[in-house]
Tab-separated table of C-alpha atoms and ligand atoms in Angstrom:
chain	number	residue	atom	x	y	z
F	24	MET	CA	148.662	78.041	-64.671
F	25	LYS	CA	146.089	80.219	-62.958
F	26	ALA	CA	142.693	78.921	-61.848
F	27	ILE	CA	139.701	80.674	-60.318
F	28	ILE	CA	137.415	78.586	-58.108
F	29	THR	CA	134.004	79.937	-57.156
F	30	GLY	CA	132.648	78.131	-54.086
F	31	VAL	CA	136.180	77.621	-52.756
F	32	THR	CA	134.915	77.463	-49.150
F	33	GLY	CA	132.630	74.500	-49.990
F	34	GLN	CA	133.384	70.781	-49.847
F	35	ASP	CA	134.496	70.458	-53.479
F	36	GLY	CA	136.266	73.833	-53.509
F	37	SER	CA	138.574	72.698	-50.720
F	38	TYR	CA	139.517	69.380	-52.392
F	39	LEU	CA	139.941	71.009	-55.800
F	40	SER	CA	142.198	73.705	-54.301
F	41	GLU	CA	144.423	71.004	-52.790
F	42	LEU	CA	144.598	69.178	-56.124
F	43	LEU	CA	145.449	72.286	-58.154
F	44	LEU	CA	148.037	73.469	-55.607
F	45	SER	CA	149.687	70.030	-55.808
F	46	LYS	CA	149.936	70.537	-59.566
F	47	GLY	CA	151.641	73.920	-59.141
F	48	TYR	CA	148.656	76.149	-60.033
F	49	GLU	CA	148.166	79.642	-58.695
F	50	VAL	CA	144.745	79.199	-57.080
F	51	TYR	CA	142.367	82.145	-56.758
F	52	GLY	CA	139.346	81.415	-54.566
F	53	MET	CA	136.266	83.592	-54.816
F	54	VAL	CA	134.620	84.214	-51.458
F	55	ARG	CA	131.544	86.217	-50.572
F	56	ARG	CA	131.652	88.680	-47.751
F	57	ALA	CA	130.186	87.462	-44.467
F	58	SER	CA	130.243	88.914	-40.960
F	59	THR	CA	132.055	85.789	-39.806
F	60	GLU	CA	134.511	83.857	-41.964
F	61	THR	CA	133.456	80.510	-43.477
F	62	PHE	CA	137.004	79.264	-44.127
F	63	GLU	CA	136.888	76.102	-41.990
F	64	ARG	CA	137.510	73.769	-44.942
F	65	ILE	CA	140.396	75.789	-46.382
F	66	ASN	CA	142.118	77.011	-43.204
F	67	HIS	CA	144.964	74.524	-43.727
F	68	ILE	CA	145.748	75.924	-47.212
F	69	LYS	CA	144.536	79.496	-46.811
F	70	ASP	CA	148.053	80.922	-46.978
F	71	ARG	CA	148.597	79.285	-50.363
F	72	ILE	CA	145.325	80.414	-51.987
F	73	LYS	CA	144.644	83.961	-53.092
F	74	LEU	CA	141.197	84.901	-51.849
F	75	VAL	CA	139.188	87.392	-53.903
F	76	GLN	CA	135.836	88.839	-52.861
F	77	GLY	CA	132.966	88.330	-55.273
F	78	ASP	CA	129.417	87.053	-55.473
F	79	LEU	CA	127.391	85.132	-58.032
F	80	LEU	CA	124.748	87.864	-57.733
F	81	ASP	CA	127.175	90.606	-58.676
F	82	THR	CA	128.342	90.680	-62.297
F	83	HIS	CA	130.654	93.606	-61.611
F	84	SER	CA	132.762	91.689	-59.077
F	85	LEU	CA	132.952	88.672	-61.407
F	86	MET	CA	134.156	90.803	-64.328
F	87	GLU	CA	136.724	92.678	-62.257
F	88	MET	CA	138.092	89.431	-60.848
F	89	MET	CA	138.482	87.750	-64.240
F	90	HIS	CA	139.831	90.874	-65.922
F	91	ASP	CA	142.519	91.302	-63.265
F	92	ILE	CA	143.515	87.637	-62.931
F	93	GLN	CA	143.261	86.483	-66.575
F	94	PRO	CA	142.840	82.842	-65.488
F	95	ASP	CA	143.572	79.784	-67.618
F	96	GLU	CA	140.774	77.834	-65.941
F	97	ILE	CA	137.540	78.748	-64.118
F	98	TYR	CA	135.700	76.210	-61.962
F	99	ASN	CA	132.167	77.365	-61.147
F	100	LEU	CA	131.364	75.394	-57.995
F	101	ALA	CA	129.409	78.085	-56.136
F	102	ALA	CA	125.685	77.422	-55.740
F	103	MET	CA	122.875	77.075	-53.244
F	104	SER	CA	123.416	73.328	-53.107
F	105	PHE	CA	120.992	71.947	-50.487
F	106	VAL	CA	117.889	70.531	-52.193
F	107	PRO	CA	115.298	71.110	-49.370
F	108	THR	CA	116.222	74.814	-49.080
F	109	SER	CA	115.437	75.212	-52.770
F	110	TRP	CA	111.721	74.818	-51.956
F	111	THR	CA	111.820	77.436	-49.195
F	112	GLN	CA	114.030	79.844	-51.201
F	113	PRO	CA	113.178	79.044	-54.828
F	114	ILE	CA	113.896	82.491	-56.240
F	115	LEU	CA	117.252	82.904	-54.530
F	116	THR	CA	118.149	79.375	-55.651
F	117	GLY	CA	117.383	80.385	-59.229
F	118	GLU	CA	119.474	83.552	-58.896
F	119	PHE	CA	122.521	81.669	-57.525
F	120	THR	CA	122.344	78.264	-59.102
F	121	ALA	CA	120.804	79.146	-62.496
F	122	ILE	CA	121.336	82.799	-63.500
F	123	GLY	CA	124.616	82.907	-61.557
F	124	VAL	CA	126.087	80.585	-64.198
F	125	THR	CA	125.195	83.050	-66.958
F	126	ARG	CA	126.840	85.845	-64.978
F	127	VAL	CA	130.061	83.850	-64.687
F	128	LEU	CA	130.010	82.813	-68.371
F	129	GLU	CA	129.245	86.336	-69.526
F	130	ALA	CA	132.077	87.774	-67.423
F	131	MET	CA	134.434	85.185	-68.904
F	132	ARG	CA	133.275	85.839	-72.485
F	133	ARG	CA	133.891	89.553	-72.089
F	134	THR	CA	137.160	89.511	-70.144
F	135	CYS	CA	139.014	86.201	-70.720
F	136	PRO	CA	137.350	84.207	-73.537
F	137	LYS	CA	140.370	81.938	-73.937
F	138	ALA	CA	139.947	80.527	-70.419
F	139	LYS	CA	138.488	77.033	-69.923
F	140	PHE	CA	135.255	76.829	-67.939
F	141	TYR	CA	133.884	74.027	-65.729
F	142	GLN	CA	130.227	74.001	-64.616
F	143	ALA	CA	129.148	71.897	-61.623
F	144	SER	CA	126.116	70.117	-63.088
F	145	SER	CA	124.266	67.515	-61.054
F	146	SER	CA	122.556	64.132	-61.199
F	147	GLU	CA	119.555	65.944	-59.637
F	148	MET	CA	118.822	67.045	-63.234
F	149	TYR	CA	117.647	63.451	-63.950
F	150	GLY	CA	115.171	63.593	-61.040
F	151	LYS	CA	112.305	61.281	-61.958
F	152	VAL	CA	114.639	59.133	-63.999
F	153	ARG	CA	113.747	58.165	-67.559
F	154	GLU	CA	116.221	55.277	-67.702
F	155	VAL	CA	118.563	53.333	-65.421
F	156	PRO	CA	121.498	53.898	-65.353
F	157	GLN	CA	121.727	57.522	-66.455
F	158	THR	CA	124.199	58.627	-69.141
F	159	GLU	CA	125.089	61.957	-70.776
F	160	LEU	CA	122.164	61.335	-73.176
F	161	THR	CA	119.427	60.532	-70.625
F	162	PRO	CA	116.651	63.195	-70.747
F	163	PHE	CA	116.301	65.444	-67.691
F	164	HIS	CA	113.245	65.578	-65.393
F	165	PRO	CA	114.260	67.643	-62.347
F	166	ARG	CA	112.157	67.341	-59.172
F	167	SER	CA	113.117	70.442	-57.155
F	168	PRO	CA	113.809	74.136	-57.760
F	169	TYR	CA	117.480	73.169	-57.263
F	170	GLY	CA	117.300	70.520	-59.995
F	171	VAL	CA	115.510	72.914	-62.341
F	172	SER	CA	118.168	75.577	-61.712
F	173	LYS	CA	120.948	73.087	-62.453
F	174	VAL	CA	119.281	72.172	-65.772
F	175	TYR	CA	119.369	75.863	-66.696
F	176	GLY	CA	123.051	76.096	-65.661
F	177	HIS	CA	123.808	72.993	-67.694
F	178	TYR	CA	122.150	74.181	-70.886
F	179	ILE	CA	123.468	77.745	-70.683
F	180	THR	CA	126.968	76.242	-70.505
F	181	VAL	CA	126.277	74.127	-73.612
F	182	ASN	CA	124.745	77.179	-75.280
F	183	TYR	CA	127.734	79.464	-74.615
F	184	ARG	CA	130.032	76.754	-75.940
F	185	GLU	CA	127.990	76.493	-79.131
F	186	SER	CA	127.236	80.230	-79.529
F	187	TYR	CA	130.638	81.718	-78.761
F	188	ASP	CA	133.021	78.806	-79.252
F	189	LEU	CA	134.100	78.940	-75.603
F	190	PHE	CA	135.828	75.981	-73.964
F	191	ALA	CA	132.969	75.315	-71.530
F	192	VAL	CA	132.180	71.894	-70.048
F	193	SER	CA	129.635	70.463	-67.627
F	194	GLY	CA	130.450	67.636	-65.279
F	195	ILE	CA	127.255	65.796	-64.370
F	196	LEU	CA	128.380	64.656	-60.934
F	197	PHE	CA	126.451	62.182	-58.833
F	198	ASN	CA	126.424	62.594	-55.017
F	199	HIS	CA	129.912	62.829	-53.586
F	200	GLU	CA	130.750	63.045	-49.930
F	201	SER	CA	133.656	63.322	-47.517
F	202	PRO	CA	134.472	64.227	-43.926
F	203	ARG	CA	134.105	67.854	-45.135
F	204	ARG	CA	130.501	67.388	-46.328
F	205	GLY	CA	128.010	69.917	-44.933
F	206	MET	CA	126.195	68.632	-41.821
F	207	GLU	CA	122.715	68.917	-43.372
F	208	PHE	CA	123.374	66.367	-46.148
F	209	VAL	CA	122.294	62.838	-45.355
F	210	THR	CA	125.701	61.110	-45.231
F	211	ARG	CA	127.234	63.579	-42.824
F	212	LYS	CA	124.080	63.828	-40.738
F	213	VAL	CA	124.229	60.045	-40.274
F	214	THR	CA	127.981	59.696	-39.638
F	215	ASP	CA	127.955	62.589	-37.166
F	216	ALA	CA	124.947	61.084	-35.353
F	217	ALA	CA	126.547	57.617	-35.202
F	218	ALA	CA	129.591	59.196	-33.541
F	219	ARG	CA	127.546	61.327	-31.117
F	220	ILE	CA	125.282	58.467	-30.089
F	221	LYS	CA	128.271	56.178	-29.587
F	222	LEU	CA	129.942	58.811	-27.412
F	223	GLY	CA	126.779	59.437	-25.398
F	224	VAL	CA	126.065	63.038	-26.456
F	225	GLN	CA	123.014	62.328	-28.658
F	226	SER	CA	120.170	59.907	-28.045
F	227	GLU	CA	118.407	59.455	-31.400
F	228	LEU	CA	118.556	60.295	-35.095
F	229	ARG	CA	115.487	61.699	-36.862
F	230	MET	CA	115.407	60.924	-40.570
F	231	GLY	CA	113.278	61.269	-43.708
F	232	ASN	CA	112.998	58.746	-46.554
F	233	LEU	CA	115.206	55.707	-45.872
F	234	ASP	CA	114.342	54.008	-49.163
F	235	SER	CA	115.809	56.472	-51.659
F	236	ARG	CA	118.874	55.240	-53.505
F	237	ARG	CA	121.934	57.260	-54.383
F	238	ASP	CA	125.158	56.615	-56.257
F	239	TRP	CA	127.582	57.931	-53.624
F	240	GLY	CA	131.299	58.537	-54.274
F	241	PHE	CA	134.217	60.305	-52.586
F	242	ALA	CA	134.639	64.053	-53.279
F	243	GLY	CA	138.443	63.729	-53.446
F	244	ASP	CA	138.083	61.373	-56.437
F	245	TYR	CA	135.498	63.570	-58.159
F	246	VAL	CA	137.511	66.823	-58.226
F	247	GLU	CA	140.171	64.965	-60.203
F	248	ALA	CA	137.554	64.335	-62.907
F	249	MET	CA	136.755	68.077	-63.013
F	250	TRP	CA	140.393	68.858	-63.710
F	251	LEU	CA	140.718	66.093	-66.318
F	252	MET	CA	137.727	67.500	-68.246
F	253	LEU	CA	139.559	70.790	-68.723
F	254	GLN	CA	142.739	69.047	-69.973
F	255	GLN	CA	141.003	67.497	-73.006
F	256	PRO	CA	141.511	68.815	-76.561
F	257	LYS	CA	137.729	69.237	-76.990
F	258	ALA	CA	135.108	70.612	-74.584
F	259	ASP	CA	132.476	67.999	-73.744
F	260	ASP	CA	130.153	66.896	-70.920
F	261	TYR	CA	130.702	63.841	-68.724
F	262	VAL	CA	128.818	61.807	-66.121
F	263	ILE	CA	130.916	61.147	-62.998
F	264	SER	CA	129.652	58.389	-60.712
F	265	THR	CA	130.593	55.039	-59.175
F	266	GLY	CA	128.022	52.908	-61.032
F	267	GLU	CA	126.707	51.438	-57.750
F	268	TYR	CA	123.786	52.586	-55.674
F	269	HIS	CA	122.690	52.071	-52.094
F	270	THR	CA	119.661	53.015	-50.003
F	271	VAL	CA	119.760	55.557	-47.196
F	272	LYS	CA	119.031	52.560	-44.950
F	273	ASP	CA	122.268	50.874	-46.143
F	274	LEU	CA	124.112	54.063	-45.268
F	275	VAL	CA	122.670	54.148	-41.748
F	276	GLN	CA	123.397	50.452	-41.248
F	277	ILE	CA	127.068	50.679	-42.280
F	278	ALA	CA	127.671	53.824	-40.197
F	279	PHE	CA	126.105	52.422	-37.015
F	280	ASN	CA	127.662	48.973	-37.470
F	281	HIS	CA	131.055	50.611	-37.707
F	282	VAL	CA	130.696	51.896	-34.142
F	283	GLY	CA	129.053	48.691	-32.921
F	284	LEU	CA	125.468	50.005	-32.626
F	285	ASP	CA	122.141	48.587	-33.847
F	286	TRP	CA	120.735	51.455	-35.960
F	287	SER	CA	117.089	50.380	-35.547
F	288	LYS	CA	117.212	51.308	-31.837
F	289	TYR	CA	118.117	54.926	-32.541
F	290	VAL	CA	116.659	55.980	-35.911
F	291	LYS	CA	113.200	57.588	-35.839
F	292	LEU	CA	111.219	58.591	-38.898
F	293	ASP	CA	110.253	62.266	-38.940
F	294	PRO	CA	107.942	63.587	-41.687
F	295	LYS	CA	109.711	66.968	-41.376
F	296	PHE	CA	112.559	65.491	-43.440
F	297	LEU	CA	110.375	64.215	-46.298
F	298	ARG	CA	110.484	66.302	-49.491
F	299	PRO	CA	107.552	67.674	-51.530
F	300	ALA	CA	108.861	65.644	-54.487
F	301	GLU	CA	111.503	62.946	-54.019
F	302	VAL	CA	114.185	61.630	-56.344
F	303	ASP	CA	113.801	57.913	-55.659
F	304	GLN	CA	116.899	56.528	-57.303
F	305	LEU	CA	119.999	57.748	-59.090
F	306	LEU	CA	122.569	55.506	-60.726
F	307	GLY	CA	125.220	56.867	-63.059
F	308	ASP	CA	126.920	55.232	-66.025
F	309	CYS	CA	130.342	56.881	-66.274
F	310	SER	CA	131.678	54.741	-69.157
F	311	LYS	CA	132.472	57.838	-71.211
F	312	ALA	CA	134.615	59.365	-68.437
F	313	ARG	CA	136.364	56.042	-67.877
F	314	LYS	CA	137.154	55.743	-71.589
F	315	VAL	CA	137.964	59.334	-72.593
F	316	LEU	CA	139.346	60.787	-69.338
F	317	GLY	CA	140.838	57.546	-68.016
F	318	TRP	CA	139.082	58.371	-64.719
F	319	LYS	CA	137.731	55.897	-62.185
F	320	PRO	CA	136.648	56.144	-58.538
F	321	LYS	CA	139.141	54.822	-55.967
F	322	VAL	CA	137.063	54.830	-52.754
F	323	ASN	CA	134.062	52.486	-52.461
F	324	PHE	CA	130.855	53.144	-50.511
F	325	LYS	CA	131.776	51.224	-47.347
F	326	GLN	CA	135.235	52.832	-47.218
F	327	LEU	CA	133.638	56.243	-47.702
F	328	VAL	CA	131.090	55.841	-44.894
F	329	GLU	CA	133.676	54.389	-42.503
F	330	MET	CA	136.141	57.184	-43.312
F	331	MET	CA	133.440	59.726	-42.455
F	332	VAL	CA	132.439	57.971	-39.216
F	333	ASP	CA	136.097	57.733	-38.100
F	334	SER	CA	136.603	61.415	-38.774
F	335	ASP	CA	133.429	62.364	-36.872
F	336	MET	CA	134.429	60.125	-33.951
F	337	SER	CA	137.764	61.983	-33.622
F	338	ARG	CA	136.127	65.390	-33.956
F	339	VAL	CA	133.350	64.714	-31.414
F	340	GLN	CA	135.850	63.148	-28.972
F	341	LYS	CA	137.939	66.307	-29.216
F	342	GLU	CA	134.853	68.519	-28.696
F	343	ILE	CA	133.946	66.577	-25.543
F	344	LYS	CA	137.516	66.809	-24.250
F	345	ASP	CA	137.640	70.571	-24.893
F	346	GLN	CA	134.296	71.070	-23.100
F	347	ASN	CA	135.568	69.198	-20.049
F	348	LYS	CA	138.764	71.263	-19.765
E	419	NDP	P1	128.806	73.324	-50.846
E	419	NDP	O1	127.405	73.634	-50.455
E	419	NDP	O2	129.710	72.632	-49.884
E	419	NDP	O3	129.533	74.691	-51.288
E	419	NDP	C1	128.851	75.696	-51.994
E	419	NDP	C2	129.774	76.894	-52.175
E	419	NDP	O4	129.084	77.918	-52.921
E	419	NDP	C3	130.255	77.551	-50.864
E	419	NDP	O5	131.605	77.887	-51.015
E	419	NDP	C4	129.399	78.808	-50.794
E	419	NDP	O6	130.011	79.863	-50.082
E	419	NDP	C5	129.332	79.171	-52.275
E	419	NDP	N1	128.263	80.116	-52.620
E	419	NDP	C6	126.932	79.944	-52.436
E	419	NDP	N2	126.287	81.020	-52.893
E	419	NDP	C7	127.199	81.887	-53.368
E	419	NDP	C8	127.136	83.192	-53.965
E	419	NDP	N3	125.986	83.833	-54.158
E	419	NDP	N4	128.293	83.783	-54.345
E	419	NDP	C9	129.465	83.159	-54.142
E	419	NDP	N5	129.595	81.951	-53.576
E	419	NDP	C10	128.468	81.327	-53.191
E	419	NDP	O7	128.719	72.487	-52.219
E	419	NDP	P2	129.660	71.290	-52.772
E	419	NDP	O8	131.075	71.660	-52.605
E	419	NDP	O9	129.149	69.996	-52.247
E	419	NDP	O10	129.267	71.314	-54.321
E	419	NDP	C11	129.950	72.149	-55.254
E	419	NDP	C12	129.070	72.365	-56.480
E	419	NDP	O11	128.781	71.118	-57.089
E	419	NDP	C13	127.724	73.015	-56.193
E	419	NDP	O12	127.409	73.819	-57.315
E	419	NDP	C14	126.746	71.846	-56.130
E	419	NDP	O13	125.460	72.241	-56.448
E	419	NDP	C15	127.369	70.933	-57.177
E	419	NDP	N6	127.140	69.507	-57.011
E	419	NDP	C16	127.485	68.900	-55.829
E	419	NDP	C17	127.349	67.543	-55.698
E	419	NDP	C18	127.699	66.853	-54.418
E	419	NDP	O14	127.283	65.694	-54.255
E	419	NDP	N7	128.468	67.463	-53.532
E	419	NDP	C19	126.868	66.708	-56.829
E	419	NDP	C20	126.592	67.452	-58.032
E	419	NDP	C21	126.735	68.800	-58.115
E	419	NDP	P3	129.781	80.118	-48.488
E	419	NDP	O15	130.837	79.313	-47.796
E	419	NDP	O16	129.980	81.580	-48.387
E	419	NDP	O17	128.390	79.667	-48.159
E	420	GDR	P1	120.674	65.156	-52.426
E	420	GDR	O1	121.475	64.924	-51.051
E	420	GDR	O2	119.339	65.737	-52.204
E	420	GDR	O3	120.761	63.864	-53.186
E	420	GDR	O4	121.566	66.298	-53.108
E	420	GDR	P2	121.011	64.697	-49.544
E	420	GDR	O5	122.176	64.098	-48.866
E	420	GDR	O6	120.414	65.923	-48.942
E	420	GDR	O7	119.804	63.606	-49.677
E	420	GDR	C1	120.004	62.316	-50.199
E	420	GDR	C2	118.755	61.454	-49.966
E	420	GDR	O8	118.627	61.185	-48.560
E	420	GDR	C3	117.250	61.323	-48.211
E	420	GDR	N1	117.120	61.621	-46.776
E	420	GDR	C4	117.599	62.702	-46.152
E	420	GDR	N2	118.325	63.746	-46.620
E	420	GDR	C5	118.710	64.698	-45.731
E	420	GDR	N3	119.470	65.737	-46.172
E	420	GDR	N4	118.348	64.653	-44.409
E	420	GDR	C6	117.603	63.612	-43.894
E	420	GDR	O9	117.276	63.568	-42.708
E	420	GDR	C7	117.206	62.586	-44.802
E	420	GDR	N5	116.502	61.436	-44.677
E	420	GDR	C8	116.454	60.862	-45.869
E	420	GDR	C9	116.763	62.461	-49.103
E	420	GDR	O10	115.327	62.468	-49.149
E	420	GDR	C10	117.442	62.095	-50.406
E	420	GDR	O11	116.674	61.146	-51.105
E	420	GDR	C11	122.992	66.283	-53.083
E	420	GDR	C12	123.488	67.733	-53.048
E	420	GDR	O12	124.874	67.738	-52.836
E	420	GDR	C13	123.210	68.414	-54.365
E	420	GDR	O13	123.838	69.700	-54.378
E	420	GDR	C14	123.777	67.562	-55.487
E	420	GDR	O14	123.540	68.162	-56.737
E	420	GDR	C15	123.191	66.170	-55.432
E	420	GDR	O15	123.504	65.593	-54.192
E	420	GDR	C16	123.764	65.253	-56.522
């Protein structure tokens, strides 16, 4: 089996590559050219992945790649994925995260229409939620240019499935995290800060809205659901979540407790981190995935946060040691 992963250098791309390699796939990872490499998350498996240059903005590179590889599966994980940046770069976000999906689908339709396609849809599409918990049938009300772009990507995937009879699915994934999460996202920002403060190399943590609630799971569990969706006899869309939500404050509390610190002494509110429009609460109902895919999350919230803090403690300790050499 041959799979192409766009966004292979991202958090999910790295876990999905590991999963597919363990199943004996030939993994092709699409990477965009940069003046310095961004392979930190895939360095340990780089020799086993075939890296191909391409960009979501460039239809030609997408078509060439698919024509040459003739993949069985395509996972479209590439996107501008940080919500705050979508307000400062709304047009680029639309190009990558919305129209980019059409470019990938169109390249597939023209060069390898028998391939199976996975689109990385998001719980951000629910935004100002119409019901709690959210299912595959809950109406969308996105609250950021990112969320709006993901709604486009979601519906163009459904549309190509219905128009051209492609095997194209959308996974509506709720927040998922790991020690490989980008530093700007709230979980990693908090676990990294807890480690730095504990080790005496940071004095405070400046945060935005502590009251928002998210349904946080472990990325390693979620990439398994992506793969399962493409193994079904029929293409369909699925919510992937844990079914539990927590506030940002809970997150901070667990992370700081884990290193024996009282969070309230270090966390400062900074309006710079508030958003023009907030998504107050997200809670997913993944009954369909549990029933049809036989999928369920294995790592709970506390385990996830503590795993991330432990990993950041080791990394920061090593950084300090290296600096003192
Ligand atoms: P990351 O931000 O960690 O990774 C994004 C990836 O997209 C990187 O590999 C990046 O490459 C690549 N990329 C960005 N722009 C382009 C472009 N123009 N051409 C080619 N590649 C590009 O995201 P995650 O791994 O966390 O998420 C994966 C996908 O799932 C994203 O689409 C995200 O929006 C979506 N999603 C994520 C959720 C989460 O909680 N993590 C939840 C729901 C959906 P580079 O290294 O060069 O920057
Ligand atoms: P989100 O993730 O916007 O849900 O998108 P993020 O971790 O950035 O924010 C979660 C919540 O935490 C609040 N918050 C802060 N967030 C950040 N980043 N920094 C802060 O200092 C801070 N303080 C409070 C936010 O306001 C928000 O309510 C993620 C991304 O991975 C998307 O790509 C994905 O689609 C969705 O999850 C599901």
